[in-house]
């Protein structure tokens, strides 16, 4: 039976480590093991570079090529990283500058002692190792991305992760106006400097654990300071917990539909979302879009807002998109929905909320009375009193309602 590391690292099966190198009692490598790692690294360095692949590594210049990897964005769960201190913001981007033998400058991050990488460090699986390196990069002031993986007999045996600024910049010219090419340009505001910082993990055979195999901490560029760390690519993401902002655009890049709900709206829906009313009778003047507020009533009989939408058309497809966005945001459908008598809206509710009770708004019903009843009857006080006593009676059944 395959272990969990097989699923994470494409059926990982390692052959390069012998069991006598691992101290199972202390779950770490000893001094002799460090020698083993060093010797293995020297003996197989040429082979490792060949395993990276010609499209990933330039053996002649000993550097990574542009476009060899993809950005490793954070999963929106950065707070799940196990840290030794909750207040780590002050450590972001702290580094020391050095001058190399050739006169070039390089920078080494300064992080908390518990985050300093150590060859031979063991992680429970590859996901835990990646999470650790993300945490290290976050505290050091740089982004990371997946690079290459080493394979043996078609099976992945190691994985490399490099600094986001590693590799050579793309110097090829591409006429983006010409229709002759079909290559899509990759948008990036990161300037590659051929940074050599990287880390490599290997797996321990017959186990889901991996260990830190190779590591380079020197960067040939300045690291991001704490004031700018939130602008890094890994951190520059929409927080869907605080708000759900779902936008749909048409082919001409114009706003076609929009739904919005903040954290307060989500809390209101959780408490008072059994009955939801939404009305599409409002229309903005400037953009001629339909404004659709989702509202309810709290326990003080006050109106509360669950969300709002903007639609360019009042058709069934637009309402289906809006209701699906509502469902995606809140995770559940209301028990009852109150709307006007729009047939497109009625059909959309039947499709998206098949188990929700749909009722028409009383205001829209009573507003059509002049079209159904004569003017003289409408002005009779007895008629109004009798009518209101029937329609506003929440305990009346269907048969009694029809009879009266």
Tab-separated table of C-alpha atoms in Angstrom:
chain	number	residue	atom	x	y	z
A	1	UNK	CA	0.000	0.000	0.000
A	2	UNK	CA	1.336	3.432	-0.931
A	3	UNK	CA	2.075	5.923	1.831
A	4	UNK	CA	0.865	9.515	1.917
A	5	UNK	CA	4.154	10.753	0.453
A	6	UNK	CA	3.314	8.765	-2.692
A	7	UNK	CA	0.208	10.861	-3.195
A	8	UNK	CA	1.910	14.159	-2.458
A	9	UNK	CA	5.089	13.634	-4.492
A	10	UNK	CA	3.744	11.633	-7.435
A	11	UNK	CA	4.200	8.120	-6.019
A	12	UNK	CA	7.460	8.985	-4.310
A	13	UNK	CA	9.822	6.026	-3.708
A	14	UNK	CA	13.299	6.993	-2.502
A	15	UNK	CA	16.395	4.811	-2.922
A	16	UNK	CA	19.251	7.154	-1.944
A	17	UNK	CA	19.157	6.855	1.876
A	18	UNK	CA	19.899	3.782	3.934
A	19	UNK	CA	18.146	3.136	7.215
A	20	UNK	CA	21.383	3.129	9.196
A	21	UNK	CA	21.782	6.850	8.512
A	22	UNK	CA	18.653	7.780	10.434
A	23	UNK	CA	18.497	7.893	14.217
A	24	UNK	CA	14.915	6.688	14.650
A	25	UNK	CA	14.920	7.317	18.405
A	26	UNK	CA	15.867	11.001	18.121
A	27	UNK	CA	14.345	11.495	14.637
A	28	UNK	CA	17.432	13.298	13.383
A	29	UNK	CA	20.702	12.731	11.525
A	30	UNK	CA	23.908	12.398	13.531
A	31	UNK	CA	27.391	13.746	12.816
A	32	UNK	CA	28.310	10.844	10.580
A	33	UNK	CA	25.071	11.409	8.684
A	34	UNK	CA	26.005	15.022	8.051
A	35	UNK	CA	29.245	13.741	6.548
A	36	UNK	CA	27.196	11.371	4.446
A	37	UNK	CA	25.009	14.175	3.197
A	38	UNK	CA	28.024	16.294	2.346
A	39	UNK	CA	29.771	13.490	0.502
A	40	UNK	CA	26.600	12.489	-1.332
A	41	UNK	CA	26.099	16.065	-2.414
A	42	UNK	CA	29.630	16.307	-3.828
A	43	UNK	CA	29.456	12.943	-5.549
A	44	UNK	CA	26.085	13.446	-7.194
A	45	UNK	CA	26.096	17.177	-7.912
A	46	UNK	CA	26.616	16.690	-11.633
A	47	UNK	CA	23.927	14.036	-11.759
A	48	UNK	CA	21.522	16.263	-9.818
A	49	UNK	CA	21.916	19.067	-12.316
A	50	UNK	CA	21.258	16.650	-15.168
A	51	UNK	CA	18.121	15.392	-13.450
A	52	UNK	CA	16.743	18.908	-13.238
A	53	UNK	CA	16.234	18.914	-16.994
A	54	UNK	CA	17.652	20.923	-19.861
A	55	UNK	CA	14.669	23.204	-19.946
A	56	UNK	CA	15.167	24.038	-16.276
A	57	UNK	CA	18.922	24.303	-15.766
A	58	UNK	CA	21.763	25.588	-17.942
A	59	UNK	CA	24.718	23.277	-17.223
A	60	UNK	CA	27.210	25.481	-19.042
A	61	UNK	CA	26.338	28.655	-17.122
A	62	UNK	CA	25.148	26.874	-13.967
A	63	UNK	CA	21.970	28.871	-13.692
A	64	UNK	CA	18.219	28.451	-13.972
A	65	UNK	CA	16.443	29.498	-17.130
A	66	UNK	CA	13.404	31.792	-17.265
A	67	UNK	CA	10.044	30.117	-17.238
A	68	UNK	CA	11.235	26.907	-15.606
A	69	UNK	CA	8.829	26.988	-12.703
A	70	UNK	CA	5.692	28.461	-11.244
A	71	UNK	CA	4.976	30.763	-8.355
A	72	UNK	CA	4.343	29.104	-5.015
A	73	UNK	CA	1.518	31.246	-3.698
A	74	UNK	CA	0.400	30.914	-0.098
A	75	UNK	CA	-2.840	28.957	0.277
A	76	UNK	CA	-4.682	31.658	2.182
A	77	UNK	CA	-3.727	29.701	5.323
A	78	UNK	CA	-0.516	31.439	6.300
A	79	UNK	CA	-1.562	31.681	9.936
A	80	UNK	CA	-1.574	27.898	10.096
A	81	UNK	CA	2.230	27.837	9.870
A	82	UNK	CA	3.603	26.661	13.211
A	83	UNK	CA	5.702	29.507	14.597
A	84	UNK	CA	7.472	30.001	17.891
A	85	UNK	CA	6.358	33.585	18.248
A	86	UNK	CA	3.033	35.146	17.350
A	87	UNK	CA	4.605	38.546	16.729
A	88	UNK	CA	6.926	37.900	13.805
A	89	UNK	CA	6.213	41.027	11.775
A	90	UNK	CA	9.275	42.784	13.185
A	91	UNK	CA	11.539	40.027	11.801
A	92	UNK	CA	10.436	40.362	8.176
A	93	UNK	CA	13.221	41.346	5.830
A	94	UNK	CA	15.988	41.383	8.481
A	95	UNK	CA	19.264	40.454	6.772
A	96	UNK	CA	23.017	41.055	6.700
A	97	UNK	CA	24.962	42.313	3.715
A	98	UNK	CA	28.285	40.733	2.724
A	99	UNK	CA	30.907	41.242	0.031
A	100	UNK	CA	32.061	38.172	-1.853
A	101	UNK	CA	35.592	37.337	-2.961
A	102	UNK	CA	34.841	38.721	-6.405
A	103	UNK	CA	33.515	41.984	-4.947
A	104	UNK	CA	29.850	41.159	-5.510
A	105	UNK	CA	27.277	41.813	-2.805
A	106	UNK	CA	25.064	39.154	-1.291
A	107	UNK	CA	22.532	39.069	1.539
A	108	UNK	CA	21.809	36.405	4.177
A	109	UNK	CA	18.483	36.514	6.062
A	110	UNK	CA	18.396	36.827	9.835
A	111	UNK	CA	15.548	34.840	11.351
A	112	UNK	CA	14.655	33.372	14.723
A	113	UNK	CA	16.895	30.483	15.802
A	114	UNK	CA	14.079	27.984	15.410
A	115	UNK	CA	13.708	28.910	11.731
A	116	UNK	CA	17.394	28.629	10.721
A	117	UNK	CA	17.604	25.757	8.193
A	118	UNK	CA	19.729	22.763	9.186
A	119	UNK	CA	20.798	20.035	6.802
A	120	UNK	CA	19.217	16.763	7.808
A	121	UNK	CA	16.143	18.330	9.395
A	122	UNK	CA	13.219	15.918	9.154
A	123	UNK	CA	9.617	16.798	8.275
A	124	UNK	CA	6.603	14.532	8.557
A	125	UNK	CA	5.767	14.909	4.855
A	126	UNK	CA	6.452	17.100	1.833
A	127	UNK	CA	3.534	19.398	2.627
A	128	UNK	CA	4.961	20.099	6.066
A	129	UNK	CA	8.367	20.804	4.506
A	130	UNK	CA	6.889	23.239	1.997
A	131	UNK	CA	4.933	24.961	4.751
A	132	UNK	CA	8.127	25.366	6.762
A	133	UNK	CA	10.039	26.858	3.819
A	134	UNK	CA	7.171	29.260	3.169
A	135	UNK	CA	7.382	30.352	6.795
A	136	UNK	CA	11.134	30.795	6.512
A	137	UNK	CA	10.771	32.842	3.329
A	138	UNK	CA	8.019	34.933	4.901
A	139	UNK	CA	10.258	35.848	7.833
A	140	UNK	CA	13.281	36.390	5.597
A	141	UNK	CA	11.571	38.705	3.132
A	142	UNK	CA	11.343	36.832	-0.176
A	143	UNK	CA	8.917	34.719	-2.195
A	144	UNK	CA	9.534	31.161	-3.346
A	145	UNK	CA	8.446	29.074	-6.274
A	146	UNK	CA	8.584	25.439	-7.263
A	147	UNK	CA	11.538	24.605	-9.442
A	148	UNK	CA	12.395	21.063	-10.470
A	149	UNK	CA	12.258	17.527	-9.204
A	150	UNK	CA	14.717	14.681	-9.450
A	151	UNK	CA	13.471	11.348	-10.731
A	152	UNK	CA	14.811	7.822	-10.780
A	153	UNK	CA	13.160	5.254	-13.031
A	154	UNK	CA	10.327	7.702	-13.597
A	155	UNK	CA	9.672	8.138	-9.864
A	156	UNK	CA	10.180	11.488	-8.135
A	157	UNK	CA	12.952	11.312	-5.535
A	158	UNK	CA	13.550	14.968	-4.599
A	159	UNK	CA	12.027	18.383	-5.024
A	160	UNK	CA	13.675	21.790	-5.424
A	161	UNK	CA	12.279	25.189	-4.405
A	162	UNK	CA	14.087	28.387	-5.325
A	163	UNK	CA	13.863	32.099	-4.651
A	164	UNK	CA	11.274	33.863	-6.759
A	165	UNK	CA	14.046	35.976	-8.279
A	166	UNK	CA	16.096	32.982	-9.321
A	167	UNK	CA	16.748	32.286	-12.977
A	168	UNK	CA	17.633	34.498	-15.897
A	169	UNK	CA	15.316	37.236	-17.158
A	170	UNK	CA	13.575	36.679	-20.445
A	171	UNK	CA	15.580	38.541	-23.077
A	172	UNK	CA	13.694	37.252	-26.112
A	173	UNK	CA	11.690	39.777	-28.103
A	174	UNK	CA	8.083	39.056	-28.931
A	175	UNK	CA	5.871	41.209	-31.114
A	176	UNK	CA	2.630	41.247	-29.168
A	177	UNK	CA	0.859	43.185	-31.915
A	178	UNK	CA	1.494	40.565	-34.562
A	179	UNK	CA	-1.080	37.809	-35.001
A	180	UNK	CA	1.568	35.335	-36.199
A	181	UNK	CA	2.567	34.157	-32.734
A	182	UNK	CA	0.396	32.168	-30.369
A	183	UNK	CA	2.508	32.436	-27.235
A	184	UNK	CA	0.989	34.106	-24.215
A	185	UNK	CA	3.180	36.541	-22.315
A	186	UNK	CA	3.499	35.935	-18.606
A	187	UNK	CA	2.724	39.032	-16.566
A	188	UNK	CA	5.089	39.538	-13.641
A	189	UNK	CA	6.429	42.492	-11.701
A	190	UNK	CA	9.271	40.409	-10.267
A	191	UNK	CA	12.700	41.137	-11.730
A	192	UNK	CA	14.797	37.989	-11.932
A	193	UNK	CA	18.402	38.411	-10.823
A	194	UNK	CA	19.680	34.829	-11.170
A	195	UNK	CA	19.485	34.417	-7.391
A	196	UNK	CA	21.053	31.128	-6.264
A	197	UNK	CA	19.065	30.669	-3.041
A	198	UNK	CA	17.265	27.326	-3.048
A	199	UNK	CA	16.304	24.334	-0.934
A	200	UNK	CA	15.959	20.658	-1.829
A	201	UNK	CA	14.064	17.944	0.023
A	202	UNK	CA	14.477	14.179	-0.189
A	203	UNK	CA	12.177	11.540	1.165
A	204	UNK	CA	13.071	8.815	3.634
A	205	UNK	CA	12.359	5.346	2.197
A	206	UNK	CA	9.405	3.393	3.495
A	207	UNK	CA	8.092	6.521	5.213
A	208	UNK	CA	6.159	9.675	4.450
A	209	UNK	CA	8.926	11.765	6.027
A	210	UNK	CA	11.300	13.972	4.048
A	211	UNK	CA	14.542	15.628	5.087
A	212	UNK	CA	16.379	18.824	4.156
A	213	UNK	CA	18.981	17.643	1.686
A	214	UNK	CA	20.510	20.784	0.145
A	215	UNK	CA	20.222	24.443	1.055
A	216	UNK	CA	21.642	27.766	-0.145
A	217	UNK	CA	20.810	30.857	1.917
A	218	UNK	CA	22.705	33.576	0.006
A	219	UNK	CA	20.656	36.016	-2.092
A	220	UNK	CA	22.140	38.364	-4.677
A	221	UNK	CA	19.425	40.968	-4.081
A	222	UNK	CA	18.023	42.903	-1.161
A	223	UNK	CA	15.214	41.260	0.735
A	224	UNK	CA	11.779	42.764	1.293
A	225	UNK	CA	11.422	44.787	4.480
A	226	UNK	CA	8.473	44.528	6.838
A	227	UNK	CA	6.716	47.604	5.427
A	228	UNK	CA	6.523	46.078	1.942
A	229	UNK	CA	6.102	42.378	2.723
A	230	UNK	CA	2.331	42.616	2.299
A	231	UNK	CA	2.941	43.641	-1.330
A	232	UNK	CA	4.773	40.419	-2.184
A	233	UNK	CA	3.096	38.110	-4.648
A	234	UNK	CA	2.442	35.440	-2.036
A	235	UNK	CA	0.719	37.918	0.283
A	236	UNK	CA	-1.083	39.928	-2.392
A	237	UNK	CA	-4.358	38.002	-2.333
A	238	UNK	CA	-7.998	38.796	-1.692
A	239	UNK	CA	-9.096	37.698	1.775
A	240	UNK	CA	-12.331	35.845	1.126
A	241	UNK	CA	-12.955	35.518	4.849
A	242	UNK	CA	-13.439	39.249	5.266
A	243	UNK	CA	-15.471	39.707	2.125
A	244	UNK	CA	-16.802	37.841	-0.858
A	245	UNK	CA	-16.374	39.972	-3.927
A	246	UNK	CA	-17.439	38.059	-7.006
A	247	UNK	CA	-17.252	39.821	-10.331
A	248	UNK	CA	-18.292	38.689	-13.773
A	249	UNK	CA	-17.150	40.537	-16.886
A	250	UNK	CA	-18.244	40.296	-20.466
A	251	UNK	CA	-15.944	39.994	-23.484
A	252	UNK	CA	-15.442	43.748	-23.744
A	253	UNK	CA	-14.009	43.874	-20.200
A	254	UNK	CA	-17.011	45.739	-18.901
A	255	UNK	CA	-18.674	44.949	-15.620
A	256	UNK	CA	-21.480	42.526	-16.339
A	257	UNK	CA	-22.517	41.355	-12.878
A	258	UNK	CA	-21.338	41.770	-9.321
A	259	UNK	CA	-22.153	40.371	-5.880
A	260	UNK	CA	-20.767	41.666	-2.600
A	261	UNK	CA	-21.095	40.661	1.062
A	262	UNK	CA	-18.811	41.603	3.954
A	263	UNK	CA	-18.171	39.854	7.246
A	264	UNK	CA	-21.011	41.679	9.005
A	265	UNK	CA	-23.411	40.559	6.285
A	266	UNK	CA	-22.340	36.954	6.790
A	267	UNK	CA	-22.963	37.229	10.508
A	268	UNK	CA	-26.400	38.738	9.878
A	269	UNK	CA	-27.295	35.898	7.533
A	270	UNK	CA	-26.135	33.301	10.049
A	271	UNK	CA	-28.427	34.786	12.705
A	272	UNK	CA	-31.413	36.058	10.719
A	273	UNK	CA	-31.125	34.387	7.307
A	274	UNK	CA	-34.147	32.096	7.469
A	275	UNK	CA	-36.174	34.547	5.372
A	276	UNK	CA	-34.476	36.641	2.689
A	277	UNK	CA	-36.023	39.350	0.568
A	278	UNK	CA	-34.401	40.722	-2.550
A	279	UNK	CA	-35.816	43.326	-4.857
A	280	UNK	CA	-34.594	44.339	-8.305
A	281	UNK	CA	-36.671	47.489	-8.680
A	282	UNK	CA	-33.749	49.838	-8.004
A	283	UNK	CA	-31.724	51.044	-10.962
A	284	UNK	CA	-28.637	53.240	-10.883
A	285	UNK	CA	-28.682	56.352	-13.014
A	286	UNK	CA	-25.081	56.526	-14.205
A	287	UNK	CA	-24.409	52.964	-15.329
A	288	UNK	CA	-27.984	51.757	-15.926
A	289	UNK	CA	-27.427	48.590	-13.890
A	290	UNK	CA	-29.997	46.869	-11.706
A	291	UNK	CA	-29.258	47.057	-7.985
A	292	UNK	CA	-30.426	43.974	-6.071
A	293	UNK	CA	-30.168	44.212	-2.260
A	294	UNK	CA	-30.589	41.079	-0.126
A	295	UNK	CA	-32.248	42.007	3.165
A	296	UNK	CA	-33.870	40.441	6.202
A	297	UNK	CA	-35.361	41.283	9.602
A	298	UNK	CA	-33.542	40.904	12.927
A	299	UNK	CA	-35.089	40.119	16.318
A	300	UNK	CA	-35.769	43.831	16.880
A	301	UNK	CA	-37.787	43.997	13.637
A	302	UNK	CA	-35.114	46.110	12.023
A	303	UNK	CA	-33.874	45.676	8.483
A	304	UNK	CA	-30.461	44.025	8.087
A	305	UNK	CA	-28.423	43.610	4.909
A	306	UNK	CA	-27.096	40.239	3.778
A	307	UNK	CA	-25.502	41.369	0.532
A	308	UNK	CA	-26.017	43.268	-2.695
A	309	UNK	CA	-25.720	42.659	-6.403
A	310	UNK	CA	-25.449	44.625	-9.626
A	311	UNK	CA	-26.784	43.214	-12.887
A	312	UNK	CA	-26.728	44.641	-16.378
A	313	UNK	CA	-29.784	42.592	-17.431
A	314	UNK	CA	-32.910	41.304	-15.705
A	315	UNK	CA	-33.038	37.877	-17.312
A	316	UNK	CA	-33.012	34.350	-15.941
A	317	UNK	CA	-29.302	33.727	-16.561
A	318	UNK	CA	-28.325	36.889	-14.695
A	319	UNK	CA	-30.452	35.948	-11.702
A	320	UNK	CA	-29.089	32.392	-11.763
A	321	UNK	CA	-25.540	33.758	-11.594
A	322	UNK	CA	-26.489	36.115	-8.771
A	323	UNK	CA	-28.175	33.416	-6.679
A	324	UNK	CA	-25.304	30.991	-7.231
A	325	UNK	CA	-22.896	33.696	-6.083
A	326	UNK	CA	-25.084	34.177	-3.021
A	327	UNK	CA	-25.017	30.428	-2.361
A	328	UNK	CA	-21.250	30.271	-2.869
A	329	UNK	CA	-20.730	33.091	-0.392
A	330	UNK	CA	-22.993	31.908	2.426
A	331	UNK	CA	-22.805	28.168	1.875
A	332	UNK	CA	-26.527	27.502	2.281
A	333	UNK	CA	-29.875	28.568	0.876
A	334	UNK	CA	-32.484	30.422	2.951
A	335	UNK	CA	-35.650	28.679	4.115
A	336	UNK	CA	-37.904	31.255	2.444
A	337	UNK	CA	-37.378	33.901	-0.234
A	338	UNK	CA	-39.658	36.904	-0.716
A	339	UNK	CA	-39.530	38.679	-4.084
A	340	UNK	CA	-41.669	40.557	-6.532
A	341	UNK	CA	-43.557	38.763	-9.299
A	342	UNK	CA	-40.760	38.774	-11.854
A	343	UNK	CA	-41.033	35.527	-13.903
A	344	UNK	CA	-37.285	35.454	-14.650
A	345	UNK	CA	-36.515	35.705	-10.951
A	346	UNK	CA	-39.065	32.994	-10.161
A	347	UNK	CA	-37.447	30.572	-12.609
A	348	UNK	CA	-33.952	31.291	-11.276
A	349	UNK	CA	-35.077	30.573	-7.709
A	350	UNK	CA	-36.557	27.234	-8.780
A	351	UNK	CA	-33.218	26.267	-10.352
A	352	UNK	CA	-30.769	27.471	-7.681
A	353	UNK	CA	-32.958	27.176	-4.542
A	354	UNK	CA	-35.171	24.154	-5.351
A	355	UNK	CA	-36.030	23.467	-1.689
A	356	UNK	CA	-36.635	27.079	-0.669
A	357	UNK	CA	-40.177	28.388	-0.257
A	358	UNK	CA	-40.854	31.278	-2.616
A	359	UNK	CA	-43.410	33.917	-1.679
A	360	UNK	CA	-44.386	37.191	-3.343
A	361	UNK	CA	-43.924	40.506	-1.607
A	362	UNK	CA	-47.164	41.901	-0.142
A	363	UNK	CA	-46.342	45.413	-1.244
A	364	UNK	CA	-46.171	44.370	-4.890
A	365	UNK	CA	-49.442	42.469	-4.572
A	366	UNK	CA	-51.355	45.329	-2.976
A	367	UNK	CA	-49.901	47.850	-5.420
A	368	UNK	CA	-51.803	46.068	-8.205
A	369	UNK	CA	-55.189	46.319	-6.480
A	370	UNK	CA	-56.260	49.417	-8.456
A	371	UNK	CA	-55.910	47.331	-11.612
A	372	UNK	CA	-58.140	44.581	-10.223
A	373	UNK	CA	-60.726	46.546	-8.197
A	374	UNK	CA	-62.804	49.580	-9.114
A	375	UNK	CA	-61.893	53.007	-7.772
A	376	UNK	CA	-65.093	53.245	-5.738
A	377	UNK	CA	-64.461	49.954	-3.982
A	378	UNK	CA	-60.871	50.886	-3.243
A	379	UNK	CA	-61.980	54.044	-1.410
A	380	UNK	CA	-64.417	52.208	0.837
A	381	UNK	CA	-63.056	52.011	4.374
A	382	UNK	CA	-64.845	48.722	5.057
A	383	UNK	CA	-63.182	47.100	2.055
A	384	UNK	CA	-59.708	48.154	3.168
A	385	UNK	CA	-60.305	46.897	6.703
A	386	UNK	CA	-61.686	43.565	5.514
A	387	UNK	CA	-58.924	43.137	2.957
A	388	UNK	CA	-56.135	43.885	5.447
A	389	UNK	CA	-57.639	41.555	8.060
A	390	UNK	CA	-57.423	38.707	5.561
A	391	UNK	CA	-54.071	39.233	3.870
A	392	UNK	CA	-52.203	40.152	7.050
A	393	UNK	CA	-53.545	37.224	9.052
A	394	UNK	CA	-50.617	34.833	9.433
A	395	UNK	CA	-52.786	32.087	10.973
A	396	UNK	CA	-55.420	31.882	8.247
A	397	UNK	CA	-55.450	28.702	6.144
A	398	UNK	CA	-55.913	28.442	2.386
A	399	UNK	CA	-59.561	27.335	2.445
A	400	UNK	CA	-60.657	30.115	4.765
A	401	UNK	CA	-58.718	32.633	2.723
A	402	UNK	CA	-60.434	31.567	-0.507
A	403	UNK	CA	-63.853	31.537	1.132
A	404	UNK	CA	-63.557	35.019	2.578
